[in-house]
């Protein structure tokens, strides 16, 4: 059925399928800009967490583990965090979300928000633990906590945006 | 509704899912391996990091411009509101500073006279490379900035980075056209400083909180609130006397410093090329940027 598509249509389909990955990379870059807003730097929300959670539940085939790994890698490179930290945490999040997607799919919004909250808390604890082991000291947890709260608070807005984007990505069937 | 489609697609789909599960496990192990290798052999990962940042810095540079334009607009409009108040404050400050200027001139004369008398050796000359901050890379675990000048502009690992307010941090990674600055608040930042008045030495130690700590103060060394902290120049890496901050709190031997530089207000920075032998380089850095661009130096510093 795809044999008579024009090159433009094929490129269009590919671009639509790449949307989740582009969102993730875009958010990493946006999160690295100097906003000169007081105290924002250390607590800028972990948008990639939202990206990975949302798409792992909604359309896992659009964000394969390799893409998640790359996004985490890119994030660590730009932020200067220990390389491998974000990849590890994001892959864990993906694994959990894909496993539990039946719990969330087609349910009320607040259920997936609560699920995100739980996963974000877990992700924050795991990253804090890894960073502490890596640096050989207990890393100050204040900023991690604030970042967690901001990330959970911003989830509805981002997931609304993703839901809108999801509608324009064709299903493979 | 799509049950027939599902049944048809079940076999390849489950196959695909199983494959993805294996990939996920492999990638998890790979991430863990990255963490371990990065800890065991930091230079290996640093090379990888610099390469990716080199590729991304033009994008960051372009995107950081509208952000800074917007910031400029916000600051300007806020300034307009407080123009009168600001003007009155500046007039007062100016009168005060003019008195200080007279004192400073007299002291300068005196000091240069004493220097001549003692035939003291001058501090080495330093030059600097100024650049724009193109990234305030977020995250609660590391406090760093990215700037758009690198090795080809004379920026070297270990150099002090300042702006008009005082010391910001040190250069930790250099690419060809971009570098990463570790801020004084970062967990891994250690800078030799002294209390300006009492001349007690200490190390300014970041711990990822807003106010870094003064550690290794001598037992009889006392810090009082409001004491100015400046770089001591020990270790020969940073020039002495760069303003760092003031003592903010003293609690049971835990001395915290309020930095002069506000991380969120930093737009342009200068890396100081301090004319001494550089421990991270194979050869001493020459005092001018032109000289550091010579091919031998490039080779020496890259190795």
Short mmCIF file of C-alpha atoms in Angstrom, two decimals:
data_model
loop_
_atom_site.label_atom_id
_atom_site.label_comp_id
_atom_site.label_asym_id
_atom_site.label_seq_id
_atom_site.Cartn_x
_atom_site.Cartn_y
_atom_site.Cartn_z
CA UNK A 1 0.00 0.00 0.00
CA UNK A 2 3.01 2.22 0.45
CA UNK A 3 4.38 1.56 -2.99
CA UNK A 4 2.81 4.51 -4.75
CA UNK A 5 3.83 7.20 -2.29
CA UNK A 6 5.70 10.21 -3.55
CA UNK A 7 9.16 10.94 -2.09
CA UNK A 8 7.67 13.95 -0.36
CA UNK A 9 5.03 11.84 1.35
CA UNK A 10 7.69 9.36 2.49
CA UNK A 11 9.86 12.17 3.87
CA UNK A 12 6.79 13.57 5.59
CA UNK A 13 6.04 10.21 7.23
CA UNK A 14 9.64 9.85 8.38
CA UNK A 15 9.65 13.36 9.83
CA UNK A 16 6.42 12.68 11.72
CA UNK A 17 7.85 9.45 13.10
CA UNK A 18 10.95 11.26 14.25
CA UNK A 19 8.91 13.80 16.24
CA UNK A 20 9.40 12.19 19.69
CA UNK A 21 13.17 12.04 19.22
CA UNK A 22 13.24 15.62 17.95
CA UNK A 23 11.20 16.73 20.97
CA UNK A 24 13.71 15.06 23.27
CA UNK A 25 16.76 16.59 21.57
CA UNK A 26 15.07 19.99 21.32
CA UNK A 27 14.29 19.98 25.03
CA UNK A 28 17.89 19.07 25.89
CA UNK A 29 19.16 22.02 23.85
CA UNK A 30 16.51 24.40 25.24
CA UNK A 31 17.43 23.29 28.75
CA UNK A 32 21.06 24.22 28.15
CA UNK A 33 20.54 27.86 27.20
CA UNK A 34 21.57 30.68 29.54
CA UNK A 35 18.17 32.11 30.54
CA UNK A 36 19.54 34.46 33.20
CA UNK A 37 16.52 33.70 35.36
CA UNK A 38 17.56 33.59 39.02
CA UNK A 39 18.07 30.08 40.38
CA UNK A 40 16.68 28.38 37.26
CA UNK A 41 19.89 26.64 36.16
CA UNK A 42 20.09 23.81 38.73
CA UNK A 43 16.34 23.19 38.88
CA UNK A 44 15.41 23.33 35.18
CA UNK A 45 12.83 20.53 34.76
CA UNK A 46 14.02 17.21 33.36
CA UNK A 47 11.97 17.39 30.19
CA UNK A 48 13.53 14.26 28.74
CA UNK A 49 11.89 12.31 31.55
CA UNK A 50 8.48 13.52 30.37
CA UNK A 51 9.36 12.70 26.75
CA UNK A 52 10.48 9.16 27.55
CA UNK A 53 7.57 8.42 29.91
CA UNK A 54 4.87 9.81 27.63
CA UNK A 55 6.00 8.12 24.42
CA UNK A 56 6.85 4.81 26.15
CA UNK A 57 3.23 4.59 27.24
CA UNK A 58 1.57 6.11 24.23
CA UNK A 59 3.65 4.84 21.27
CA UNK A 60 6.72 2.88 22.45
CA UNK A 61 7.71 2.01 18.87
CA UNK A 62 8.46 5.67 18.14
CA UNK A 63 11.17 5.98 20.79
CA UNK A 64 13.26 2.79 20.76
CA UNK A 65 15.83 2.17 23.53
CA UNK A 66 18.67 3.24 21.25
CA UNK A 67 17.06 6.67 20.82
CA UNK A 68 16.55 6.97 24.58
CA UNK A 69 20.19 6.07 25.12
CA UNK A 70 21.32 8.75 22.65
CA UNK A 71 19.11 11.40 24.23
CA UNK A 72 20.51 10.61 27.68
CA UNK A 73 24.04 10.64 26.33
CA UNK A 74 23.50 14.03 24.66
CA UNK A 75 22.01 15.42 27.85
CA UNK A 76 24.99 14.29 29.94
CA UNK A 77 27.47 15.68 27.43
CA UNK A 78 25.85 19.10 27.45
CA UNK A 79 25.19 19.33 31.18
CA UNK A 80 28.61 18.04 32.20
CA UNK A 81 27.03 15.34 34.38
CA UNK A 82 28.78 11.95 34.63
CA UNK A 83 28.44 10.33 31.17
CA UNK A 84 25.96 7.49 31.31
CA UNK A 85 23.91 8.87 34.22
CA UNK A 86 20.94 10.17 32.23
CA UNK A 87 21.03 7.27 29.74
CA UNK A 88 20.85 4.80 32.62
CA UNK A 89 17.98 6.57 34.38
CA UNK A 90 16.00 7.23 31.18
CA UNK A 91 16.35 3.59 30.07
CA UNK A 92 15.10 2.46 33.48
CA UNK A 93 12.13 4.80 33.13
CA UNK A 94 11.41 3.44 29.68
CA UNK A 95 11.59 -0.14 30.87
CA UNK A 96 9.18 0.60 33.75
CA UNK A 97 6.78 2.62 31.61
CA UNK A 98 6.61 0.05 28.80
CA UNK A 99 6.00 -2.70 31.36
CA UNK A 100 3.23 -0.81 33.07
CA UNK A 101 1.66 0.81 30.03
CA UNK A 102 -1.52 -1.28 30.25
CA UNK A 103 -2.18 0.33 33.64
CA UNK A 104 -2.17 3.81 32.14
CA UNK A 105 -3.38 3.46 28.59
CA UNK A 106 -6.91 4.72 28.02
CA UNK A 107 -7.33 5.68 31.70
CA UNK A 108 -8.11 9.07 33.22
CA UNK A 109 -5.41 11.68 32.89
CA UNK A 110 -4.70 11.93 36.59
CA UNK A 111 -3.71 8.24 36.68
CA UNK A 112 -0.94 8.73 34.15
CA UNK A 113 0.08 11.94 35.93
CA UNK A 114 0.29 10.07 39.25
CA UNK A 115 2.26 7.33 37.49
CA UNK A 116 4.62 9.94 36.17
CA UNK A 117 4.97 11.40 39.65
CA UNK A 118 5.98 8.02 41.08
CA UNK A 119 8.42 7.31 38.27
CA UNK A 120 9.91 10.82 38.53
CA UNK A 121 10.45 10.34 42.28
CA UNK A 122 12.17 7.03 41.57
CA UNK A 123 14.29 8.57 38.82
CA UNK A 124 15.34 11.45 41.10
CA UNK A 125 16.36 9.04 43.86
CA UNK A 126 18.31 6.81 41.46
CA UNK A 127 20.13 9.75 39.81
CA UNK A 128 20.93 11.25 43.19
CA UNK A 129 22.26 7.88 44.36
CA UNK A 130 24.43 7.40 41.26
CA UNK A 131 25.76 10.97 41.42
CA UNK A 132 26.58 10.52 45.11
CA UNK A 133 28.45 7.26 44.49
CA UNK A 134 30.21 8.80 41.48
CA UNK A 135 31.42 11.83 43.43
CA UNK A 136 32.08 9.82 46.57
CA UNK A 137 30.00 12.15 48.74
CA UNK A 138 26.36 12.82 49.47
CA UNK A 139 25.38 15.37 46.84
CA UNK A 140 23.18 18.24 48.10
CA UNK A 141 19.61 17.08 47.50
CA UNK A 142 17.77 20.42 47.71
CA UNK A 143 18.03 21.20 44.01
CA UNK A 144 17.11 17.62 43.07
CA UNK A 145 13.92 17.91 45.10
CA UNK A 146 12.94 21.29 43.64
CA UNK A 147 13.67 20.02 40.13
CA UNK A 148 11.47 17.00 40.81
CA UNK A 149 8.54 19.17 41.91
CA UNK A 150 8.88 21.45 38.88
CA UNK A 151 9.09 18.46 36.53
CA UNK A 152 5.93 16.89 37.98
CA UNK A 153 4.13 20.24 37.87
CA UNK A 154 4.99 20.82 34.22
CA UNK A 155 3.89 17.33 33.10
CA UNK A 156 0.25 18.20 32.22
CA UNK A 157 1.28 21.00 29.85
CA UNK A 158 3.92 18.94 28.08
CA UNK A 159 1.75 15.84 27.84
CA UNK A 160 -1.06 17.94 26.37
CA UNK A 161 1.35 19.17 23.72
CA UNK A 162 2.53 15.60 23.02
CA UNK A 163 -1.05 14.34 22.79
CA UNK A 164 -1.68 16.91 20.08
CA UNK A 165 1.50 15.86 18.29
CA UNK A 166 0.63 12.17 18.61
CA UNK A 167 -2.47 12.65 16.46
CA UNK A 168 -0.42 13.62 13.42
CA UNK A 169 1.90 10.60 13.58
CA UNK A 170 0.59 7.78 11.38
CA UNK A 171 0.04 4.33 12.92
CA UNK A 172 2.00 1.39 11.53
CA UNK A 173 -0.47 -1.30 10.84
CA UNK B 1 -11.86 -3.28 16.01
CA UNK B 2 -8.31 -3.92 15.03
CA UNK B 3 -8.29 -7.45 16.41
CA UNK B 4 -7.62 -9.13 13.07
CA UNK B 5 -4.77 -6.74 12.41
CA UNK B 6 -3.43 -7.45 15.89
CA UNK B 7 -3.55 -11.19 15.36
CA UNK B 8 -1.69 -10.90 12.09
CA UNK B 9 0.90 -8.61 13.55
CA UNK B 10 1.29 -10.51 16.82
CA UNK B 11 4.20 -12.74 15.88
CA UNK B 12 6.50 -10.14 14.37
CA UNK B 13 5.47 -7.60 17.03
CA UNK B 14 6.30 -9.84 19.98
CA UNK B 15 9.54 -10.71 18.24
CA UNK B 16 10.27 -7.04 17.93
CA UNK B 17 9.36 -6.36 21.55
CA UNK B 18 11.67 -9.15 22.72
CA UNK B 19 14.44 -7.71 20.57
CA UNK B 20 13.87 -4.28 22.05
CA UNK B 21 14.01 -5.72 25.55
CA UNK B 22 17.42 -7.21 24.82
CA UNK B 23 18.61 -3.91 23.31
CA UNK B 24 17.38 -2.08 26.38
CA UNK B 25 19.31 -4.40 28.69
CA UNK B 26 22.47 -4.06 26.59
CA UNK B 27 22.16 -0.27 26.59
CA UNK B 28 21.59 -0.20 30.35
CA UNK B 29 24.80 -2.16 30.82
CA UNK B 30 26.55 0.18 28.36
CA UNK B 31 25.41 3.24 30.35
CA UNK B 32 26.73 1.69 33.55
CA UNK B 33 29.99 0.92 31.74
CA UNK B 34 30.21 4.57 30.64
CA UNK B 35 29.82 5.67 34.25
CA UNK B 36 32.54 3.32 35.43
CA UNK B 37 34.95 4.19 32.60
CA UNK B 38 34.25 7.90 33.11
CA UNK B 39 35.15 7.55 36.78
CA UNK B 40 38.24 5.40 36.15
CA UNK B 41 39.60 7.27 33.14
CA UNK B 42 38.14 10.79 32.90
CA UNK B 43 40.29 11.99 29.94
CA UNK B 44 38.83 9.26 27.72
CA UNK B 45 35.28 10.52 28.23
CA UNK B 46 36.39 14.14 28.07
CA UNK B 47 37.52 13.71 24.48
CA UNK B 48 34.13 12.33 23.53
CA UNK B 49 32.37 15.11 25.37
CA UNK B 50 34.41 17.87 23.72
CA UNK B 51 33.71 16.48 20.25
CA UNK B 52 29.94 16.48 20.78
CA UNK B 53 29.98 19.94 22.34
CA UNK B 54 32.01 21.30 19.42
CA UNK B 55 29.20 20.14 17.14
CA UNK B 56 26.46 21.59 19.32
CA UNK B 57 28.02 24.93 20.23
CA UNK B 58 27.04 26.73 16.98
CA UNK B 59 23.40 25.79 17.65
CA UNK B 60 23.64 26.96 21.25
CA UNK B 61 25.34 30.14 20.11
CA UNK B 62 22.56 30.99 17.68
CA UNK B 63 19.81 30.11 20.16
CA UNK B 64 21.42 31.96 23.06
CA UNK B 65 21.19 35.25 21.18
CA UNK B 66 17.41 35.69 21.19
CA UNK B 67 17.43 34.58 24.82
CA UNK B 68 19.95 37.25 25.74
CA UNK B 69 18.06 39.84 23.64
CA UNK B 70 14.92 39.02 25.60
CA UNK B 71 16.81 39.25 28.87
CA UNK B 72 18.15 42.62 27.78
CA UNK B 73 14.64 43.86 27.07
CA UNK B 74 13.33 42.71 30.44
CA UNK B 75 16.27 44.27 32.30
CA UNK B 76 15.97 47.54 30.37
CA UNK B 77 12.26 47.90 31.03
CA UNK B 78 12.81 47.13 34.69
CA UNK B 79 15.57 49.76 34.78
CA UNK B 80 13.25 52.37 33.29
CA UNK B 81 10.92 51.97 36.24
CA UNK B 82 13.66 52.58 38.79
CA UNK B 83 15.55 55.25 36.87
CA UNK B 84 15.07 58.08 39.37
CA UNK B 85 15.91 55.99 42.39
CA UNK B 86 18.95 54.55 40.62
CA UNK B 87 20.20 57.99 39.64
CA UNK B 88 20.00 59.27 43.20
CA UNK B 89 21.80 56.18 44.49
CA UNK B 90 24.56 56.47 41.89
CA UNK B 91 25.15 60.16 42.70
CA UNK B 92 25.63 59.27 46.34
CA UNK B 93 27.88 56.38 45.45
CA UNK B 94 29.88 58.56 43.09
CA UNK B 95 30.60 61.12 45.79
CA UNK B 96 31.69 58.33 48.07
CA UNK B 97 33.88 56.73 45.41
CA UNK B 98 35.60 59.99 44.58
CA UNK B 99 36.88 60.14 48.12
CA UNK B 100 38.07 56.57 47.74
CA UNK B 101 39.77 57.42 44.49
CA UNK B 102 41.89 60.05 46.22
CA UNK B 103 42.88 57.54 48.90
CA UNK B 104 43.64 54.92 46.26
CA UNK B 105 45.83 57.27 44.25
CA UNK B 106 47.84 58.17 47.32
CA UNK B 107 48.21 54.50 48.30
CA UNK B 108 49.21 53.54 44.78
CA UNK B 109 52.01 56.12 44.83
CA UNK B 110 53.11 54.91 48.22
CA UNK B 111 53.04 51.24 47.21
CA UNK B 112 55.01 51.83 44.02
CA UNK B 113 57.56 53.78 46.06
CA UNK B 114 57.92 50.89 48.49
CA UNK B 115 58.18 48.42 45.62
CA UNK B 116 61.03 50.38 44.11
CA UNK B 117 62.77 50.58 47.48
CA UNK B 118 62.52 46.83 48.04
CA UNK B 119 63.23 45.92 44.41
CA UNK B 120 60.32 43.45 44.57
CA UNK B 121 59.61 41.00 41.75
CA UNK B 122 56.46 41.97 39.88
CA UNK B 123 53.60 39.53 39.42
CA UNK B 124 53.65 38.03 35.96
CA UNK B 125 51.62 39.84 33.34
CA UNK B 126 48.38 38.25 32.28
CA UNK B 127 46.24 38.62 29.19
CA UNK B 128 42.71 37.40 28.72
CA UNK B 129 40.26 35.98 26.23
CA UNK B 130 36.68 37.21 26.45
CA UNK B 131 33.71 35.22 25.22
CA UNK B 132 29.95 34.93 25.39
CA UNK B 133 28.24 32.43 27.64
CA UNK B 134 26.31 30.14 25.30
CA UNK B 135 25.11 27.54 27.76
CA UNK B 136 24.03 27.41 31.37
CA UNK B 137 23.77 23.68 31.39
CA UNK B 138 21.08 22.84 33.85
CA UNK B 139 20.92 20.03 36.33
CA UNK B 140 21.24 19.67 40.06
CA UNK B 141 24.48 17.65 39.98
CA UNK B 142 26.88 19.91 38.12
CA UNK B 143 27.26 23.67 38.01
CA UNK B 144 28.93 24.61 34.74
CA UNK B 145 28.69 27.16 31.93
CA UNK B 146 29.71 26.86 28.30
CA UNK B 147 31.48 29.72 26.54
CA UNK B 148 32.20 30.21 22.86
CA UNK B 149 35.98 30.44 22.99
CA UNK B 150 38.30 27.50 23.07
CA UNK B 151 41.77 26.28 22.43
CA UNK B 152 42.17 28.23 19.21
CA UNK B 153 41.45 31.47 21.09
CA UNK B 154 44.07 30.83 23.75
CA UNK B 155 41.78 29.34 26.38
CA UNK B 156 43.49 26.59 28.39
CA UNK B 157 42.34 24.12 30.97
CA UNK B 158 42.71 25.49 34.49
CA UNK B 159 42.50 29.19 33.61
CA UNK B 160 40.53 31.47 35.92
CA UNK B 161 37.30 32.85 34.47
CA UNK B 162 36.08 36.25 35.64
CA UNK B 163 33.63 38.98 34.78
CA UNK B 164 33.37 42.56 36.03
CA UNK B 165 32.12 41.41 39.43
CA UNK B 166 34.80 38.87 40.26
CA UNK B 167 35.84 35.25 39.91
CA UNK B 168 33.32 32.90 38.28
CA UNK B 169 35.23 29.64 38.14
CA UNK B 170 37.84 27.75 36.17
CA UNK B 171 38.08 26.25 32.69
CA UNK B 172 37.72 22.45 32.91
CA UNK B 173 37.38 21.38 29.27
CA UNK B 174 38.49 23.09 26.11
CA UNK B 175 37.44 22.33 22.57
CA UNK B 176 38.64 24.20 19.51
CA UNK B 177 35.99 26.90 19.75
CA UNK B 178 34.19 26.29 23.04
CA UNK B 179 35.03 25.57 26.64
CA UNK B 180 33.31 24.49 29.80
CA UNK B 181 33.64 26.53 32.98
CA UNK B 182 33.21 24.87 36.35
CA UNK B 183 31.53 27.34 38.72
CA UNK B 184 32.78 28.00 42.25
CA UNK B 185 29.59 26.42 43.59
CA UNK B 186 30.20 23.06 41.87
CA UNK B 187 30.92 20.01 43.99
CA UNK B 188 34.33 19.59 42.37
CA UNK B 189 35.48 23.19 42.64
CA UNK B 190 38.45 23.96 44.95
CA UNK B 191 40.08 27.37 44.77
CA UNK B 192 42.90 28.66 47.00
CA UNK B 193 41.70 31.89 48.60
CA UNK B 194 42.52 34.12 51.54
CA UNK B 195 40.59 36.36 53.84
CA UNK B 196 41.66 39.77 52.60
CA UNK B 197 41.91 41.51 55.95
CA UNK B 198 43.44 38.83 58.16
CA UNK B 199 45.42 37.12 55.34
CA UNK B 200 44.38 33.65 56.54
CA UNK B 201 44.51 31.09 53.75
CA UNK B 202 41.73 28.66 52.98
CA UNK B 203 40.23 26.63 50.15
CA UNK B 204 36.92 27.71 48.72
CA UNK B 205 35.04 24.44 48.35
CA UNK B 206 31.85 24.13 46.34
CA UNK B 207 29.17 21.64 47.39
CA UNK B 208 26.43 22.28 44.82
CA UNK B 209 24.69 24.71 47.15
CA UNK B 210 24.43 28.41 46.48
CA UNK B 211 27.07 29.39 49.04
CA UNK B 212 30.44 27.57 48.85
CA UNK B 213 32.34 26.76 52.02
CA UNK B 214 35.70 27.97 53.34
CA UNK B 215 37.61 24.84 54.25
CA UNK B 216 41.12 24.22 55.56
CA UNK B 217 41.09 27.47 57.53
CA UNK B 218 43.95 27.34 60.06
CA UNK B 219 42.82 26.48 63.60
CA UNK B 220 43.53 29.99 64.86
CA UNK B 221 42.09 31.53 61.70
CA UNK B 222 38.87 33.43 62.25
CA UNK B 223 36.37 34.64 59.72
CA UNK B 224 33.88 37.34 60.55
CA UNK B 225 30.72 38.24 58.69
CA UNK B 226 31.33 40.52 55.75
CA UNK B 227 35.05 39.67 55.39
CA UNK B 228 36.16 39.95 51.77
CA UNK B 229 37.51 36.77 50.19
CA UNK B 230 40.03 37.00 47.32
CA UNK B 231 42.11 34.47 45.43
CA UNK B 232 45.46 33.81 47.08
CA UNK B 233 47.38 32.84 43.96
CA UNK B 234 48.80 29.77 45.68
CA UNK B 235 49.54 26.97 43.29
CA UNK B 236 50.32 29.55 40.63
CA UNK B 237 47.26 28.75 38.57
CA UNK B 238 45.06 31.72 39.38
CA UNK B 239 46.26 35.31 39.67
CA UNK B 240 46.24 36.56 43.27
CA UNK B 241 43.77 39.17 44.48
CA UNK B 242 40.78 38.37 42.27
CA UNK B 243 37.62 39.26 44.21
CA UNK B 244 35.59 36.16 45.09
CA UNK B 245 32.95 37.10 47.65
CA UNK B 246 32.19 37.98 51.25
CA UNK B 247 31.70 35.80 54.32
CA UNK B 248 27.98 35.22 54.68
CA UNK B 249 27.65 32.96 57.67
CA UNK B 250 29.90 31.52 60.37
CA UNK B 251 28.44 28.58 62.26
CA UNK B 252 30.55 26.24 64.33
CA UNK B 253 33.53 26.30 62.01
CA UNK B 254 31.34 26.16 58.93
CA UNK B 255 32.09 29.35 57.03
CA UNK B 256 29.97 30.08 53.94
CA UNK B 257 30.74 32.65 51.27
CA UNK B 258 28.34 34.79 49.28
CA UNK B 259 29.91 35.12 45.83
CA UNK B 260 30.20 38.46 44.06
CA UNK B 261 29.23 36.93 40.75
CA UNK B 262 25.58 36.12 40.23
CA UNK B 263 25.47 33.05 37.99
CA UNK B 264 22.24 34.20 36.40
CA UNK B 265 23.60 37.58 35.35
CA UNK B 266 26.68 36.28 33.57
CA UNK B 267 26.60 37.06 29.85
CA UNK B 268 30.23 37.70 28.91
CA UNK B 269 33.24 36.22 30.65
CA UNK B 270 37.03 36.45 30.39
CA UNK B 271 39.46 33.58 30.79
CA UNK B 272 42.69 34.86 32.31
CA UNK B 273 45.88 33.74 30.64
CA UNK B 274 48.14 33.86 33.67
CA UNK B 275 51.77 33.89 32.65
CA UNK B 276 53.17 30.98 34.59
CA UNK B 277 54.05 27.40 33.95
CA UNK B 278 50.78 25.63 33.45
CA UNK B 279 50.43 22.27 35.22
CA UNK B 280 47.91 20.94 32.70
CA UNK B 281 49.96 21.94 29.67
CA UNK B 282 53.22 20.54 28.43
CA UNK B 283 54.80 23.95 28.15
CA UNK B 284 54.37 27.39 29.68
CA UNK B 285 51.73 29.60 28.14
CA UNK B 286 53.02 32.71 26.43
CA UNK B 287 51.60 36.01 27.44
CA UNK B 288 49.90 36.83 24.18
CA UNK B 289 47.13 35.01 22.42
CA UNK B 290 48.91 35.23 19.07
CA UNK B 291 51.81 33.24 20.40
CA UNK B 292 49.62 30.54 21.89
CA UNK B 293 48.14 29.93 18.48
CA UNK B 294 51.44 28.60 17.13
CA UNK B 295 51.12 25.06 15.78
CA UNK B 296 53.65 23.57 18.22
CA UNK B 297 51.66 24.83 21.17
CA UNK B 298 48.44 23.44 19.69
CA UNK B 299 50.08 20.09 19.38
CA UNK B 300 51.57 20.27 22.84
CA UNK B 301 48.32 21.08 24.52
CA UNK B 302 46.28 18.52 22.64
CA UNK B 303 48.55 15.65 23.53
#
